[in-house]
PDB file of C-alpha atoms in Angstrom:
ATOM      1  CA  MET A 625     -16.340   5.523 -34.103  1.00 48.00           C
ATOM      2  CA  ASN A 626     -19.361   6.685 -31.922  1.00 45.00           C
ATOM      3  CA  ASN A 627     -19.025   9.706 -29.463  1.00 50.00           C
ATOM      4  CA  ASP A 628     -21.081  11.260 -26.816  1.00 47.00           C
ATOM      5  CA  ASN A 629     -22.674  13.442 -28.981  1.00 47.00           C
ATOM      6  CA  ASN A 630     -24.902  10.714 -30.951  1.00 44.00           C
ATOM      7  CA  SER A 631     -28.018   9.415 -29.673  1.00 39.00           C
ATOM      8  CA  THR A 632     -29.641   6.305 -30.834  1.00 34.00           C
ATOM      9  CA  GLU A 633     -31.825   6.188 -34.011  1.00 39.00           C
ATOM     10  CA  ASP A 634     -34.847   5.334 -31.983  1.00 42.00           C
ATOM     11  CA  SER A 635     -34.115   8.196 -29.293  1.00 39.00           C
ATOM     12  CA  ASN A 636     -33.956  10.497 -32.409  1.00 40.00           C
ATOM     13  CA  GLU A 637     -37.008   9.207 -33.836  1.00 38.00           C
ATOM     14  CA  ARG A 638     -38.939  10.220 -30.396  1.00 39.00           C
ATOM     15  CA  ILE A 639     -37.462  13.621 -30.334  1.00 36.00           C
ATOM     16  CA  ALA A 640     -38.649  14.343 -33.957  1.00 39.00           C
ATOM     17  CA  GLU A 641     -42.076  13.061 -33.034  1.00 39.00           C
ATOM     18  CA  ALA A 642     -42.350  14.589 -29.338  1.00 39.00           C
ATOM     19  CA  PRO A 643     -45.513  16.906 -29.210  1.00 39.00           C
ATOM     20  CA  ILE A 644     -45.282  20.678 -29.117  1.00 38.00           C
ATOM     21  CA  SER A 645     -46.000  22.195 -25.458  1.00 39.00           C
ATOM     22  CA  LYS A 646     -49.387  23.913 -25.527  1.00 36.00           C
ATOM     23  CA  THR A 647     -47.406  26.299 -23.015  1.00 36.00           C
ATOM     24  CA  SER A 648     -44.851  27.213 -25.569  1.00 38.00           C
ATOM     25  CA  SER A 649     -46.255  29.121 -28.312  1.00 40.00           C
ATOM     26  CA  LEU A 650     -44.414  30.514 -31.451  1.00 37.00           C
ATOM     27  CA  ASP A 651     -44.304  33.764 -30.233  1.00 46.00           C
ATOM     28  CA  SER A 652     -42.872  33.095 -26.832  1.00 50.00           C
ATOM     29  CA  LEU A 653     -39.991  30.619 -27.630  1.00 59.00           C
ATOM     30  CA  ASP A 654     -37.714  33.676 -28.125  1.00 59.00           C
ATOM     31  CA  ASN A 655     -37.630  34.122 -24.535  1.00 68.00           C
ATOM     32  CA  LEU A 656     -35.097  32.810 -22.594  1.00 68.00           C
ATOM     33  CA  ASP A 657     -37.275  31.080 -19.970  1.00 68.00           C
ATOM     34  CA  GLU A 658     -39.781  29.626 -22.292  1.00 67.00           C
ATOM     35  CA  LEU A 659     -37.179  28.337 -24.606  1.00 67.00           C
ATOM     36  CA  SER A 660     -35.583  26.532 -21.887  1.00 67.00           C
ATOM     37  CA  GLN A 661     -38.791  24.853 -20.522  1.00 65.00           C
ATOM     38  CA  TYR A 662     -39.628  23.828 -24.037  1.00 64.00           C
ATOM     39  CA  ILE A 663     -36.338  22.008 -24.674  1.00 64.00           C
ATOM     40  CA  LYS A 664     -36.672  20.335 -21.262  1.00 60.00           C
ATOM     41  CA  SER A 665     -40.117  19.103 -21.947  1.00 58.00           C
ATOM     42  CA  THR A 666     -38.717  17.031 -24.691  1.00 54.00           C
ATOM     43  CA  LYS A 667     -35.287  16.334 -23.007  1.00 51.00           C
ATOM     44  CA  GLY A 668     -37.033  13.178 -21.230  1.00 42.00           C
ATOM     45  CA  THR A 669     -37.144  11.404 -24.361  1.00 42.00           C
ATOM     46  CA  ARG A 670     -33.330  11.424 -24.680  1.00 39.00           C
ATOM     47  CA  GLU A 671     -30.556   9.468 -23.072  1.00 40.00           C
ATOM     48  CA  GLY A 672     -27.282  11.626 -21.731  1.00 43.00           C
ATOM     49  CA  ARG A 673     -26.456  14.486 -23.801  1.00 58.00           C
ATOM     50  CA  ALA A 674     -27.758  13.551 -26.983  1.00 75.00           C
ATOM     51  CA  ILE A 675     -28.457  16.108 -29.707  1.00 88.00           C
ATOM     52  CA  PRO A 676     -31.823  16.380 -31.200  1.00 90.00           C
ATOM     53  CA  PRO A 677     -32.123  15.503 -34.920  1.00 91.00           C
ATOM     54  CA  LEU A 678     -31.992  19.273 -35.904  1.00 94.00           C
ATOM     55  CA  GLU A 679     -31.569  18.122 -39.362  1.00 94.00           C
ATOM     56  CA  LYS A 680     -34.986  16.831 -39.485  1.00 93.00           C
ATOM     57  CA  TRP A 681     -36.676  19.983 -38.172  1.00 93.00           C
ATOM     58  CA  HIS A 682     -37.924  22.210 -40.865  1.00 95.00           C
ATOM     59  CA  PRO A 683     -39.441  25.477 -38.840  1.00 94.00           C
ATOM     60  CA  GLU A 684     -40.801  28.119 -41.179  1.00 93.00           C
ATOM     61  CA  ASP A 685     -41.045  30.702 -38.044  1.00 94.00           C
ATOM     62  CA  ILE A 686     -38.060  32.818 -37.799  1.00 94.00           C
ATOM     63  CA  ALA A 687     -37.493  34.919 -34.800  1.00 94.00           C
ATOM     64  CA  ASP A 688     -34.387  37.283 -33.284  1.00 95.00           C
ATOM     65  CA  MET A 689     -33.087  37.127 -29.870  1.00 94.00           C
ATOM     66  CA  ASP A 690     -30.699  39.530 -28.219  1.00 95.00           C
ATOM     67  CA  LEU A 691     -28.130  36.794 -27.747  1.00 96.00           C
ATOM     68  CA  THR A 692     -24.370  36.655 -28.714  1.00 98.00           C
ATOM     69  CA  ILE A 693     -21.603  34.156 -28.157  1.00 98.00           C
ATOM     70  CA  LYS A 694     -18.754  35.963 -27.650  1.00 96.00           C
ATOM     71  CA  ALA A 695     -15.156  35.313 -29.026  1.00 92.00           C
ATOM     72  CA  ASN A 696     -14.080  34.211 -26.053  1.00 92.00           C
ATOM     73  CA  GLY A 697     -16.725  31.422 -25.665  1.00 93.00           C
ATOM     74  CA  GLU A 698     -18.897  33.394 -23.267  1.00 96.00           C
ATOM     75  CA  TRP A 699     -22.721  33.556 -23.791  1.00 97.00           C
ATOM     76  CA  TRP A 700     -24.628  37.226 -23.473  1.00 97.00           C
ATOM     77  CA  HIS A 701     -27.962  37.791 -23.179  1.00 94.00           C
ATOM     78  CA  GLU A 702     -29.282  41.307 -23.428  1.00 93.00           C
ATOM     79  CA  GLY A 703     -26.254  42.910 -22.334  1.00 93.00           C
ATOM     80  CA  GLY A 704     -25.476  40.532 -19.535  1.00 95.00           C
ATOM     81  CA  GLN A 705     -23.292  37.300 -19.502  1.00 96.00           C
ATOM     82  CA  MET A 706     -25.458  33.869 -19.103  1.00 95.00           C
ATOM     83  CA  THR A 707     -23.563  32.292 -16.055  1.00 93.00           C
ATOM     84  CA  ARG A 708     -25.715  29.193 -15.677  1.00 92.00           C
ATOM     85  CA  GLU A 709     -23.763  26.664 -17.292  1.00 92.00           C
ATOM     86  CA  SER A 710     -26.501  24.354 -17.455  1.00 89.00           C
ATOM     87  CA  LEU A 711     -28.889  26.784 -19.339  1.00 91.00           C
ATOM     88  CA  VAL A 712     -25.813  27.635 -21.766  1.00 94.00           C
ATOM     89  CA  SER A 713     -25.067  23.770 -22.249  1.00 92.00           C
ATOM     90  CA  LEU A 714     -28.702  23.161 -22.848  1.00 91.00           C
ATOM     91  CA  PHE A 715     -28.938  25.679 -25.615  1.00 93.00           C
ATOM     92  CA  ALA A 716     -25.755  24.489 -27.183  1.00 95.00           C
ATOM     93  CA  THR A 717     -27.570  21.270 -27.958  1.00 94.00           C
ATOM     94  CA  ILE A 718     -29.832  23.103 -30.531  1.00 95.00           C
ATOM     95  CA  LEU A 719     -26.949  25.377 -32.195  1.00 97.00           C
ATOM     96  CA  TRP A 720     -27.723  25.398 -36.162  1.00 97.00           C
ATOM     97  CA  LYS A 721     -25.665  26.969 -38.521  1.00 97.00           C
ATOM     98  CA  GLU A 722     -26.890  27.991 -42.182  1.00 96.00           C
ATOM     99  CA  GLU A 723     -25.301  29.775 -45.074  1.00 93.00           C
ATOM    100  CA  ASN A 724     -27.706  32.023 -46.729  1.00 88.00           C
ATOM    101  CA  ASN A 725     -26.442  34.378 -49.683  1.00 90.00           C
ATOM    102  CA  GLY A 726     -22.533  33.966 -48.583  1.00 90.00           C
ATOM    103  CA  ILE A 727     -23.783  35.034 -45.053  1.00 93.00           C
ATOM    104  CA  THR A 728     -23.192  32.543 -42.353  1.00 95.00           C
ATOM    105  CA  GLU A 729     -26.186  32.756 -39.587  1.00 97.00           C
ATOM    106  CA  TYR A 730     -26.762  30.913 -36.442  1.00 98.00           C
ATOM    107  CA  PHE A 731     -29.871  29.770 -34.981  1.00 98.00           C
ATOM    108  CA  LEU A 732     -31.293  28.062 -32.094  1.00 96.00           C
ATOM    109  CA  LYS A 733     -33.583  25.541 -33.732  1.00 95.00           C
ATOM    110  CA  THR A 734     -36.540  23.929 -32.299  1.00 92.00           C
ATOM    111  CA  PRO A 735     -39.141  21.760 -34.563  1.00 91.00           C
ATOM    112  CA  VAL A 736     -41.412  25.001 -34.425  1.00 91.00           C
ATOM    113  CA  GLN A 737     -38.977  28.111 -34.737  1.00 93.00           C
ATOM    114  CA  LYS A 738     -35.672  28.930 -35.584  1.00 96.00           C
ATOM    115  CA  ILE A 739     -34.114  31.969 -33.193  1.00 95.00           C
ATOM    116  CA  ARG A 740     -31.338  33.984 -34.846  1.00 97.00           C
ATOM    117  CA  ILE A 741     -28.425  35.131 -32.692  1.00 97.00           C
ATOM    118  CA  GLN A 742     -25.232  36.489 -33.120  1.00 97.00           C
ATOM    119  CA  VAL A 743     -21.648  34.441 -33.094  1.00 97.00           C
ATOM    120  CA  GLU A 744     -18.721  36.578 -32.953  1.00 96.00           C
ATOM    121  CA  ASP A 745     -16.264  33.889 -33.815  1.00 96.00           C
ATOM    122  CA  ALA A 746     -16.720  30.384 -33.069  1.00 97.00           C
ATOM    123  CA  PRO A 747     -20.130  28.878 -31.648  1.00 97.00           C
ATOM    124  CA  LEU A 748     -18.228  26.354 -29.483  1.00 97.00           C
ATOM    125  CA  LEU A 749     -15.029  26.432 -27.282  1.00 97.00           C
ATOM    126  CA  ILE A 750     -12.802  23.342 -26.534  1.00 97.00           C
ATOM    127  CA  ASN A 751     -11.222  23.666 -22.814  1.00 96.00           C
ATOM    128  CA  ASP A 752      -9.871  20.239 -22.478  1.00 96.00           C
ATOM    129  CA  VAL A 753      -8.028  17.212 -24.382  1.00 97.00           C
ATOM    130  CA  GLY A 754      -6.768  14.122 -23.511  1.00 96.00           C
ATOM    131  CA  ILE A 755      -5.740  10.531 -24.627  1.00 96.00           C
ATOM    132  CA  VAL A 756      -7.889   8.050 -24.705  1.00 96.00           C
ATOM    133  CA  ASN A 757      -6.976   4.352 -25.155  1.00 95.00           C
ATOM    134  CA  GLU A 758      -9.272   2.156 -26.801  1.00 92.00           C
ATOM    135  CA  ASN A 759      -9.027  -1.464 -28.663  1.00 89.00           C
ATOM    136  CA  ASP A 760      -5.296  -1.024 -28.477  1.00 91.00           C
ATOM    137  CA  MET A 761      -5.605   2.378 -30.354  1.00 95.00           C
ATOM    138  CA  SER A 762      -5.093   5.916 -29.090  1.00 96.00           C
ATOM    139  CA  TRP A 763      -7.168   8.800 -29.760  1.00 97.00           C
ATOM    140  CA  LEU A 764      -6.754  12.512 -28.918  1.00 97.00           C
ATOM    141  CA  GLU A 765     -10.437  13.075 -27.281  1.00 97.00           C
ATOM    142  CA  PHE A 766     -11.531  16.812 -27.147  1.00 97.00           C
ATOM    143  CA  THR A 767     -14.377  18.497 -24.713  1.00 96.00           C
ATOM    144  CA  THR A 768     -15.986  21.689 -25.425  1.00 96.00           C
ATOM    145  CA  THR A 769     -17.371  23.710 -22.200  1.00 95.00           C
ATOM    146  CA  THR A 770     -20.853  22.856 -23.193  1.00 93.00           C
ATOM    147  CA  GLY A 771     -20.218  18.917 -23.080  1.00 92.00           C
ATOM    148  CA  ASP A 772     -19.413  17.935 -26.669  1.00 94.00           C
ATOM    149  CA  VAL A 773     -16.832  15.157 -26.928  1.00 95.00           C
ATOM    150  CA  VAL A 774     -15.147  14.598 -30.125  1.00 95.00           C
ATOM    151  CA  ARG A 775     -11.774  12.760 -31.068  1.00 96.00           C
ATOM    152  CA  LEU A 776      -9.625  13.918 -33.744  1.00 97.00           C
ATOM    153  CA  ASP A 777     -10.015  12.031 -36.907  1.00 96.00           C
ATOM    154  CA  ASP A 778     -10.831  12.718 -40.695  1.00 95.00           C
ATOM    155  CA  GLU A 779     -14.481  14.186 -39.846  1.00 95.00           C
ATOM    156  CA  HIS A 780     -13.128  16.501 -36.936  1.00 96.00           C
ATOM    157  CA  SER A 781     -10.104  17.755 -38.095  1.00 94.00           C
ATOM    158  CA  ILE A 782      -8.130  20.960 -36.669  1.00 95.00           C
ATOM    159  CA  VAL A 783      -7.600  23.924 -38.609  1.00 92.00           C
ATOM    160  CA  LEU A 784      -5.264  27.168 -38.196  1.00 90.00           C
ATOM    161  CA  LYS A 785      -6.882  30.366 -39.618  1.00 86.00           C
ATOM    162  CA  ALA A 786      -6.758  33.944 -39.317  1.00 85.00           C
ATOM    163  CA  TYR A 787      -9.535  35.648 -36.974  1.00 84.00           C
ATOM    164  CA  ASN A 788      -9.725  39.420 -37.229  1.00 75.00           C
ATOM    165  CA  SER A 789     -10.459  40.979 -33.791  1.00 68.00           C
ATOM    166  CA  ASN A 790     -12.276  43.977 -35.434  1.00 63.00           C
ATOM    167  CA  LYS A 791     -14.991  41.851 -36.615  1.00 54.00           C
ATOM    168  CA  SER A 792     -16.389  42.077 -33.104  1.00 50.00           C
ATOM    169  CA  ASP A 793     -16.520  44.463 -30.039  1.00 48.00           C
ATOM    170  CA  SER A 794     -14.990  41.672 -27.398  1.00 46.00           C
ATOM    171  CA  ASN A 795     -11.712  43.045 -26.193  1.00 45.00           C
ATOM    172  CA  ASP A 796     -11.339  39.729 -23.781  1.00 48.00           C
ATOM    173  CA  SER A 797     -10.631  37.096 -26.433  1.00 50.00           C
ATOM    174  CA  ASP A 798      -9.050  33.617 -25.643  1.00 58.00           C
ATOM    175  CA  PHE A 799      -6.118  34.361 -27.861  1.00 57.00           C
ATOM    176  CA  ASN A 800      -4.003  37.559 -27.632  1.00 53.00           C
ATOM    177  CA  ASN A 801      -1.473  38.556 -30.186  1.00 42.00           C
ATOM    178  CA  SER A 802       1.600  37.910 -28.045  1.00 42.00           C
ATOM    179  CA  ASP A 803       0.455  34.251 -27.043  1.00 47.00           C
ATOM    180  CA  PHE A 804       2.422  32.587 -29.842  1.00 42.00           C
ATOM    181  CA  SER A 805       4.979  35.327 -29.914  1.00 37.00           C
ATOM    182  CA  GLU A 806       8.200  33.461 -30.944  1.00 34.00           C
ATOM    183  CA  SER A 807      10.055  35.421 -28.517  1.00 30.00           C
ATOM    184  CA  ASP A 808       7.715  34.556 -25.533  1.00 33.00           C
ATOM    185  CA  GLN A 809       7.099  30.939 -26.458  1.00 35.00           C
ATOM    186  CA  ALA A 810       9.706  29.721 -28.744  1.00 31.00           C
ATOM    187  CA  ASN A 811       8.375  26.080 -28.877  1.00 34.00           C
ATOM    188  CA  GLN A 812       5.042  27.183 -29.705  1.00 36.00           C
ATOM    189  CA  VAL A 813       3.341  26.737 -33.315  1.00 37.00           C
ATOM    190  CA  SER A 814       2.459  30.147 -34.349  1.00 35.00           C
ATOM    191  CA  THR A 815       2.665  33.863 -34.505  1.00 32.00           C
ATOM    192  CA  ALA A 816       0.242  36.638 -35.453  1.00 31.00           C
ATOM    193  CA  ASP A 817       3.145  38.193 -37.728  1.00 33.00           C
ATOM    194  CA  ASP A 818       3.405  34.990 -39.810  1.00 32.00           C
ATOM    195  CA  VAL A 819       0.291  36.162 -41.411  1.00 29.00           C
ATOM    196  CA  ALA A 820      -0.089  39.825 -41.454  1.00 31.00           C
ATOM    197  CA  ASP A 821       0.535  41.779 -44.295  1.00 35.00           C
ATOM    198  CA  SER A 822       1.552  44.909 -42.040  1.00 30.00           C
ATOM    199  CA  GLN A 823       2.098  45.926 -38.720  1.00 34.00           C
ATOM    200  CA  GLU A 824      -1.024  47.567 -38.593  1.00 39.00           C
ATOM    201  CA  LEU A 825      -2.855  44.329 -39.543  1.00 37.00           C
ATOM    202  CA  ALA A 826      -0.848  42.206 -37.142  1.00 38.00           C
ATOM    203  CA  SER A 827      -2.387  44.433 -34.475  1.00 41.00           C
ATOM    204  CA  THR A 828      -5.742  42.998 -35.215  1.00 52.00           C
ATOM    205  CA  GLU A 829      -5.386  39.565 -36.519  1.00 67.00           C
ATOM    206  CA  GLN A 830      -4.721  36.819 -34.709  1.00 80.00           C
ATOM    207  CA  VAL A 831      -3.997  33.010 -35.723  1.00 86.00           C
ATOM    208  CA  ARG A 832      -6.351  30.750 -34.283  1.00 92.00           C
ATOM    209  CA  PRO A 833      -7.007  26.895 -33.893  1.00 94.00           C
ATOM    210  CA  TYR A 834     -10.462  25.532 -34.684  1.00 97.00           C
ATOM    211  CA  MET A 835     -11.986  22.034 -34.969  1.00 97.00           C
ATOM    212  CA  MET A 836     -14.928  20.574 -36.394  1.00 96.00           C
ATOM    213  CA  VAL A 837     -17.509  19.252 -34.090  1.00 96.00           C
ATOM    214  CA  ARG A 838     -21.017  18.521 -35.484  1.00 95.00           C
ATOM    215  CA  ASN A 839     -23.590  19.825 -37.918  1.00 93.00           C
ATOM    216  CA  GLY A 840     -20.973  22.243 -39.285  1.00 94.00           C
ATOM    217  CA  LEU A 841     -20.308  23.804 -36.167  1.00 97.00           C
ATOM    218  CA  THR A 842     -16.889  24.509 -35.262  1.00 97.00           C
ATOM    219  CA  ALA A 843     -15.065  24.995 -31.848  1.00 97.00           C
ATOM    220  CA  LEU A 844     -12.171  27.215 -31.083  1.00 97.00           C
ATOM    221  CA  ILE A 845      -9.487  25.276 -29.349  1.00 96.00           C
ATOM    222  CA  GLY A 846      -8.619  27.323 -26.048  1.00 95.00           C
ATOM    223  CA  ARG A 847      -5.201  28.812 -25.555  1.00 92.00           C
ATOM    224  CA  ASN A 848      -4.333  26.394 -22.474  1.00 94.00           C
ATOM    225  CA  THR A 849      -5.820  23.415 -24.409  1.00 95.00           C
ATOM    226  CA  PHE A 850      -3.628  24.395 -27.563  1.00 94.00           C
ATOM    227  CA  TYR A 851      -0.570  24.686 -25.393  1.00 92.00           C
ATOM    228  CA  HIS A 852      -1.204  20.948 -24.020  1.00 95.00           C
ATOM    229  CA  LEU A 853      -1.456  19.768 -27.718  1.00 94.00           C
ATOM    230  CA  THR A 854       2.087  21.142 -28.496  1.00 92.00           C
ATOM    231  CA  GLU A 855       2.993  18.899 -25.459  1.00 94.00           C
ATOM    232  CA  ILE A 856       1.206  16.049 -26.564  1.00 94.00           C
ATOM    233  CA  GLY A 857       2.394  16.219 -30.243  1.00 95.00           C
ATOM    234  CA  ALA A 858       5.953  16.408 -31.963  1.00 94.00           C
ATOM    235  CA  LEU A 859       7.294  19.854 -32.984  1.00 91.00           C
ATOM    236  CA  SER A 860       9.408  19.999 -36.120  1.00 92.00           C
ATOM    237  CA  GLU A 861      10.746  22.616 -38.580  1.00 89.00           C
ATOM    238  CA  ASP A 862      10.228  22.631 -42.599  1.00 86.00           C
ATOM    239  CA  ASN A 863      11.389  25.295 -44.782  1.00 84.00           C
ATOM    240  CA  GLY A 864      11.471  27.874 -41.902  1.00 82.00           C
ATOM    241  CA  LYS A 865       7.929  26.718 -40.658  1.00 87.00           C
ATOM    242  CA  THR A 866       7.085  25.358 -37.499  1.00 89.00           C
ATOM    243  CA  ILE A 867       5.085  21.869 -38.028  1.00 92.00           C
ATOM    244  CA  LEU A 868       2.932  20.442 -35.316  1.00 93.00           C
ATOM    245  CA  THR A 869       2.198  16.390 -35.699  1.00 95.00           C
ATOM    246  CA  LEU A 870      -0.543  14.750 -33.696  1.00 96.00           C
ATOM    247  CA  GLN A 871      -1.328  11.072 -33.645  1.00 97.00           C
ATOM    248  CA  SER A 872      -4.785  10.170 -33.187  1.00 97.00           C
ATOM    249  CA  GLY A 873      -6.748   6.730 -34.177  1.00 96.00           C
ATOM    250  CA  GLY A 874      -3.525   5.346 -35.974  1.00 95.00           C
ATOM    251  CA  GLN A 875      -3.635   8.342 -38.402  1.00 96.00           C
ATOM    252  CA  SER A 876      -1.235  11.381 -38.254  1.00 96.00           C
ATOM    253  CA  TYR A 877      -2.417  14.920 -38.460  1.00 96.00           C
ATOM    254  CA  SER A 878      -0.057  17.847 -39.116  1.00 93.00           C
ATOM    255  CA  LEU A 879      -0.566  21.718 -38.640  1.00 92.00           C
ATOM    256  CA  SER A 880       1.533  24.508 -40.060  1.00 85.00           C
ATOM    257  CA  MET A 881       1.205  28.238 -39.844  1.00 61.00           C
ATOM    258  CA  PRO A 882      -0.357  29.486 -43.210  1.00 53.00           C
ATOM    259  CA  THR A 883       1.567  31.728 -45.614  1.00 52.00           C
ATOM    260  CA  ASP A 884      -0.810  34.188 -46.548  1.00 48.00           C
TER     261      ASP A 884
END
């Protein structure tokens, strides 16, 4: 199955071989305007919203930028929120993740430079899900705020895992501990208390749904989107745990609350 993130092989090769703009030096790509101009200078070789062949780029130069992707999906640069959706979506196409000595690092990656940024939780945010019928097959199709489109399958799975809000300074995350409270949302899948070892831990730990998107990058499934999933799927009980079963591409996918 092809999705909207994939470009053709020929297009990828053209991007990889695109000349480096003389106006964008190694020293200036950590500036938002210069970085934006550099990306746009090669974007003309792509069709649609294709993702560049980041795995083929091996820049040695590394710089740091005061840019943070908040736990609620907002992008902040030098203390101010980036409100230009087109710019955020553009930068999202060059997001890159690496594991270095057990530490996860995120970069904006170009052929000439990797620019290290900070990510409080997941680098992408899913804000829409729908059912797509194709060749007599129904798929659950998810869309991120920055334009990625993926379908639920074995390579793009959904997991529920704990997120500790103390890891970041964000106080306005998309999920609150009460969002999946059994008393307020009896038909929903999860509660933070199910994975808390104590009342103190429950006050900071949340259970959030994530989906694999591309290049090792995960997306947080937004609260309203996840609620929609509980309406699309089938809810059942198994040994005291709530199970959500989803159908996509002729396969069944089940989600249950973690026990520890």
